[in-house]
Amino acid sequence: MAFEQLIGNDKIKDILKESVKKGNILHSYLFVGNEGIGKFHFAKEFTKMILCFYKNGCNQCKSCKEFDTENHPDFLVVEPEGNTIKVEQIRQMISKIIEKPIISDKKVYIVNDSDKMTEEAQNTLLKILEEPPENIIIILIAEKEEKILSTIKSRCTKITFQPIEQDKLKEILKKQYQYENISEHLLTFFNGSIKKALNVKEKKEVYEQIEKMVLGIKQMNKIGMLNQKNNIDKEEIINILEYMNLLFWEQSTQVDTKERESAVKSILIIEETKKRIQSNCNFDMTVDNMLMQLWEEWNEKNDRS
Ligand SMILES: [Zn+2]
């Protein structure tokens, strides 16, 4: 993927390109923003330009070729092993940093999901940020900025990425990924994240069914509601619950007072379900329970009063 093909955040693209062209590259960056909006792709393309012999990501020079085949000796990505980036990983990275570049005039290190560094890892990284060796560029990528030590942040140039606007996202999904006819609810759910959209695309039917269920909950009978369990993909459960929450929340802004109360209660029921699933409660029982509670909330309660 060339730099030009990256989606959104045009201003950042321009700034990064200009800085490479003028040789104004800084020692350390912090790329922050929501998940799935392209921070890592930006970091990689930026790196390619920095390492390129002609400083433009020409695709022709030895550096660009090695980069594209993922063999560039002056480039390294550090990522979580399991849930965290451990101090040992940072130590290994530092041991390589002190070596001189091999084919390019600089070396670039990307720490992806850097908000998952343990505190020890962060403190170790801090030492190198305090006295960065010449010709070394470190790019930290993070979703949750607050998890990064302020001493690290103060040594990095922060670049904040914006979610992709809904219209633009819609257009890209259609043109590049042949994903169309997306409901407005889903577009809101994507929150400007291509990654999230593509994940939903793979389970499109599941999400469409969930939407139908929530929006039609008042017309459903008890058995129909329980049968909805077939649409609830175990692997996808947390995302599905979050989507249901969004749908009920949207409902709550459109309906009368009595139903608004049901919408709010539904959100609480779903949040409770999320907690249970996360603490490994029995999946079938938890989901059955949730469906029943939701159904009662929208049918029996509203009938009674
Ligand atoms: Zn090149």
Coordinates of C-alpha atoms and ligand atoms in Angstrom, one line a residue:
M1 CA 0.0 0.0 0.0
A2 CA 1.5 3.3 -1.0
F3 CA 1.3 6.4 1.2
E4 CA -1.2 8.0 -1.1
Q5 CA -3.6 5.1 -0.8
L6 CA -3.9 5.4 3.0
I7 CA -7.3 6.5 4.0
G8 CA -8.2 9.7 5.8
N9 CA -6.1 11.9 8.0
D10 CA -4.8 13.7 5.0
K11 CA -3.2 16.5 7.0
I12 CA -1.0 14.0 9.0
K13 CA 0.0 12.4 5.7
D14 CA 1.2 15.8 4.4
I15 CA 3.1 16.6 7.5
L16 CA 4.9 13.3 7.6
K17 CA 5.7 13.4 3.9
E18 CA 7.1 17.0 4.2
S19 CA 9.2 16.1 7.3
V20 CA 10.9 13.3 5.4
K21 CA 11.5 15.4 2.3
K22 CA 13.0 18.2 4.4
G23 CA 15.0 15.9 6.7
N24 CA 13.1 17.1 9.7
I25 CA 12.4 13.7 11.2
L26 CA 12.3 13.6 14.9
H27 CA 13.6 10.9 17.3
S28 CA 10.3 9.7 18.7
Y29 CA 6.7 9.8 17.8
L30 CA 3.5 8.7 19.5
F31 CA 0.7 7.9 17.1
V32 CA -2.6 7.9 19.0
G33 CA -6.2 7.2 18.0
N34 CA -9.0 4.6 18.0
E35 CA -8.5 1.1 16.9
G36 CA -8.5 0.2 13.3
I37 CA -8.2 3.7 11.7
G38 CA -4.8 3.1 10.1
K39 CA -2.2 4.2 12.6
F40 CA 0.0 1.2 11.9
H41 CA -0.3 1.5 8.2
F42 CA 0.7 5.2 8.4
A43 CA 3.7 4.3 10.6
K44 CA 4.8 1.7 8.1
E45 CA 4.5 3.9 5.1
F46 CA 6.3 6.7 7.0
T47 CA 9.1 4.3 7.8
K48 CA 9.4 3.2 4.2
M49 CA 9.9 6.8 3.2
I50 CA 12.5 7.4 5.9
L51 CA 14.5 4.4 4.9
C52 CA 14.2 4.9 1.1
F53 CA 17.4 6.0 -0.6
Y54 CA 15.4 8.8 -2.3
K55 CA 13.3 9.7 0.7
N56 CA 10.0 9.2 -1.1
G57 CA 9.2 5.5 -0.8
C58 CA 10.1 5.0 -4.5
N59 CA 9.4 1.3 -4.6
Q60 CA 12.6 0.9 -6.7
C61 CA 15.6 1.3 -4.5
K62 CA 17.2 -1.6 -2.5
S63 CA 15.7 -0.2 0.7
C64 CA 12.1 -0.1 -0.6
K65 CA 12.4 -3.5 -2.1
E66 CA 13.7 -5.0 1.2
F67 CA 11.0 -3.2 3.1
D68 CA 8.2 -4.5 0.9
T69 CA 9.4 -8.1 1.3
E70 CA 9.7 -7.5 5.0
N71 CA 13.4 -8.1 5.0
H72 CA 14.7 -4.7 5.9
P73 CA 17.5 -5.0 8.5
D74 CA 17.0 -1.5 9.7
F75 CA 13.4 -1.8 10.6
L76 CA 11.7 -3.7 13.5
V77 CA 8.2 -4.0 14.9
V78 CA 7.7 -4.8 18.5
E79 CA 4.2 -6.1 19.4
P80 CA 2.5 -7.7 22.4
E81 CA 3.3 -11.3 23.2
G82 CA 0.1 -12.4 24.8
N83 CA -1.5 -9.4 26.4
T84 CA 1.5 -7.3 27.1
I85 CA 4.8 -6.1 25.8
K86 CA 7.3 -7.3 28.3
V87 CA 10.5 -5.7 29.5
E88 CA 12.6 -8.5 27.8
Q89 CA 11.2 -7.5 24.4
I90 CA 12.2 -3.9 25.0
R91 CA 15.6 -4.9 26.2
Q92 CA 16.1 -6.9 23.0
M93 CA 15.0 -4.0 20.9
I94 CA 17.5 -1.7 22.7
S95 CA 20.3 -4.2 22.1
K96 CA 19.7 -3.8 18.4
I97 CA 19.2 -0.1 18.5
I98 CA 22.8 0.5 19.4
E99 CA 24.1 -1.2 16.2
K100 CA 24.6 1.0 13.1
P101 CA 22.1 1.0 10.2
I102 CA 23.0 -1.6 7.5
I103 CA 21.4 -0.4 4.3
S104 CA 19.7 2.9 5.0
D105 CA 21.0 5.9 6.8
K106 CA 18.5 5.4 9.7
K107 CA 16.8 2.8 11.7
V108 CA 13.2 2.8 12.6
Y109 CA 11.5 0.9 15.4
I110 CA 7.7 0.7 15.7
V111 CA 6.2 -0.3 19.0
N112 CA 2.7 -1.4 18.1
D113 CA 0.1 -1.4 20.8
S114 CA 2.6 0.4 23.0
D115 CA -0.1 1.0 25.6
K116 CA 0.3 -2.7 26.4
M117 CA 3.8 -2.2 27.6
T118 CA 4.3 -3.2 31.2
E119 CA 5.4 -0.5 33.5
E120 CA 8.9 -2.1 33.7
A121 CA 9.0 -2.2 29.9
Q122 CA 8.0 1.5 29.7
N123 CA 10.7 2.5 32.2
T124 CA 13.3 0.6 30.2
L125 CA 12.2 2.3 27.0
L126 CA 12.3 5.6 28.7
K127 CA 16.1 5.3 29.2
I128 CA 16.6 5.1 25.4
L129 CA 14.1 8.0 24.8
E130 CA 16.0 10.2 27.2
E131 CA 19.2 9.8 25.3
P132 CA 18.3 8.6 21.8
P133 CA 21.2 7.3 19.7
E134 CA 21.8 9.1 16.5
N135 CA 19.8 7.9 13.4
I136 CA 17.3 6.1 15.4
I137 CA 13.5 6.8 15.1
I138 CA 11.0 5.2 17.5
I139 CA 7.3 5.3 16.7
L140 CA 5.0 4.3 19.5
I141 CA 1.4 3.4 18.5
A142 CA -1.3 3.5 21.1
E143 CA -5.1 3.5 21.5
K144 CA -5.2 4.3 25.2
E145 CA -2.8 7.1 25.7
E146 CA -3.5 7.3 29.4
K147 CA -1.8 3.9 29.8
I148 CA 1.5 5.4 28.8
L149 CA 3.8 7.0 31.4
S150 CA 3.8 10.8 31.1
T151 CA 7.6 10.8 31.2
I152 CA 7.5 8.8 27.9
K153 CA 4.8 11.0 26.4
S154 CA 6.8 14.1 27.1
R155 CA 9.6 12.8 25.0
C156 CA 7.5 11.9 22.0
T157 CA 5.9 14.1 19.4
K158 CA 2.3 13.2 19.6
I159 CA 0.2 12.8 16.4
T160 CA -3.5 12.2 17.0
F161 CA -5.4 10.3 14.3
Q162 CA -9.1 11.0 13.7
P163 CA -11.7 8.4 12.9
I164 CA -12.6 8.2 9.3
E165 CA -15.8 10.2 8.6
Q166 CA -18.9 8.2 8.0
D167 CA -19.4 9.2 4.3
K168 CA -15.9 8.6 3.5
L169 CA -15.9 5.2 5.2
K170 CA -19.1 4.2 3.4
E171 CA -17.4 5.1 0.0
I172 CA -14.2 3.2 0.8
L173 CA -16.1 0.1 1.9
K174 CA -18.0 0.1 -1.3
K175 CA -15.2 0.8 -3.7
Q176 CA -12.4 -1.1 -2.1
Y177 CA -14.1 -3.8 -0.2
Q178 CA -17.4 -4.3 -2.2
Y179 CA -19.3 -3.8 1.1
E180 CA -22.5 -1.9 0.5
N181 CA -26.0 -1.4 1.8
I182 CA -24.8 -0.8 5.3
S183 CA -27.4 0.4 7.7
E184 CA -26.9 3.7 9.4
H185 CA -26.8 1.9 12.8
L186 CA -23.9 -0.2 11.6
L187 CA -22.1 2.9 10.3
T188 CA -22.4 4.5 13.7
F189 CA -21.1 1.3 15.2
F190 CA -18.0 1.2 13.0
N191 CA -17.0 4.5 14.7
G192 CA -14.7 5.4 11.8
S193 CA -12.8 2.1 12.0
I194 CA -12.2 0.1 8.8
K195 CA -11.0 -2.8 10.8
K196 CA -14.2 -2.9 12.7
A197 CA -16.2 -2.6 9.5
L198 CA -14.4 -5.5 7.8
N199 CA -14.8 -7.6 10.9
V200 CA -18.6 -7.0 10.7
K201 CA -18.6 -7.6 6.9
E202 CA -17.4 -11.2 7.5
K203 CA -20.4 -11.8 9.8
K204 CA -22.8 -9.6 8.0
E205 CA -25.8 -11.9 8.4
V206 CA -25.3 -12.2 12.1
Y207 CA -25.3 -8.4 12.5
E208 CA -28.3 -8.0 10.3
Q209 CA -30.3 -10.5 12.3
I210 CA -29.3 -8.8 15.6
E211 CA -30.5 -5.5 14.2
K212 CA -33.8 -7.0 13.2
M213 CA -34.2 -8.6 16.6
V214 CA -33.6 -5.4 18.6
L215 CA -35.7 -3.2 16.4
G216 CA -38.5 -5.7 16.2
I217 CA -38.4 -6.9 19.8
K218 CA -42.0 -5.8 20.5
Q219 CA -43.4 -7.9 17.7
M220 CA -41.6 -11.0 18.7
N221 CA -43.0 -13.9 20.7
K222 CA -41.1 -15.6 23.5
I223 CA -40.1 -18.6 21.5
G224 CA -39.0 -16.5 18.6
M225 CA -36.9 -14.5 21.0
L226 CA -35.2 -17.5 22.5
N227 CA -34.5 -18.8 19.0
Q228 CA -32.4 -15.7 18.4
K229 CA -29.7 -17.4 20.2
N230 CA -28.8 -19.1 17.0
N231 CA -27.7 -15.7 15.7
I232 CA -25.4 -15.0 18.5
D233 CA -22.0 -16.1 17.5
K234 CA -19.9 -17.2 20.5
E235 CA -16.7 -15.9 19.0
E236 CA -18.3 -12.6 18.3
I237 CA -20.3 -12.2 21.5
I238 CA -18.7 -9.1 23.0
N239 CA -19.0 -7.1 19.7
I240 CA -22.6 -8.3 19.3
L241 CA -23.5 -7.1 22.8
E242 CA -21.9 -3.8 22.1
Y243 CA -23.9 -3.5 18.9
M244 CA -27.1 -4.4 20.8
N245 CA -26.3 -1.7 23.3
L246 CA -25.8 0.9 20.6
L247 CA -29.2 -0.1 19.0
F248 CA -31.0 0.2 22.3
W249 CA -29.3 3.4 23.1
E250 CA -30.4 4.8 19.7
Q251 CA -33.9 3.6 20.4
S252 CA -33.9 5.4 23.8
T253 CA -33.6 8.7 22.0
Q254 CA -36.6 8.1 19.8
V255 CA -39.3 6.6 21.9
D256 CA -41.7 7.7 24.6
T257 CA -40.9 7.8 28.3
K258 CA -42.1 4.3 29.1
E259 CA -40.2 2.7 26.4
R260 CA -37.2 4.8 27.1
E261 CA -37.1 3.2 30.5
S262 CA -37.1 -0.2 28.8
A263 CA -34.3 0.8 26.5
V264 CA -32.2 1.9 29.4
K265 CA -32.9 -1.3 31.3
S266 CA -32.0 -3.3 28.3
I267 CA -28.6 -1.6 28.2
L268 CA -28.1 -2.6 31.8
I269 CA -29.1 -6.2 31.1
I270 CA -26.6 -6.3 28.3
E271 CA -23.8 -4.8 30.4
E272 CA -24.5 -7.4 33.0
T273 CA -24.3 -10.1 30.4
K274 CA -21.0 -8.8 29.1
K275 CA -19.6 -9.0 32.6
R276 CA -20.8 -12.6 33.0
I277 CA -19.3 -13.6 29.6
Q278 CA -16.1 -12.0 30.5
S279 CA -15.9 -13.9 33.8
N280 CA -16.5 -17.1 31.9
C281 CA -20.0 -17.9 33.0
N282 CA -21.8 -20.6 31.0
F283 CA -22.4 -19.2 27.6
D284 CA -25.8 -20.8 26.7
M285 CA -27.3 -20.0 30.1
T286 CA -26.1 -16.5 30.1
V287 CA -27.4 -15.7 26.6
D288 CA -30.8 -17.4 27.2
N289 CA -31.1 -15.5 30.4
M290 CA -30.4 -12.2 28.6
L291 CA -32.8 -12.9 25.8
M292 CA -35.6 -13.7 28.2
Q293 CA -35.0 -10.7 30.4
L294 CA -34.9 -8.4 27.3
W295 CA -38.1 -9.9 26.0
E296 CA -39.9 -9.5 29.3
E297 CA -38.7 -5.9 29.5
W298 CA -40.3 -5.0 26.2
N299 CA -43.3 -7.1 26.2
E300 CA -44.7 -8.2 29.5
K301 CA -43.8 -5.0 31.4
N302 CA -45.2 -2.7 28.8
D303 CA -48.4 -4.8 28.5
R304 CA -49.0 -4.7 32.3
S305 CA -49.0 -1.0 32.7
Ligands
ZN1 ZN 13.0 3.8 -2.3

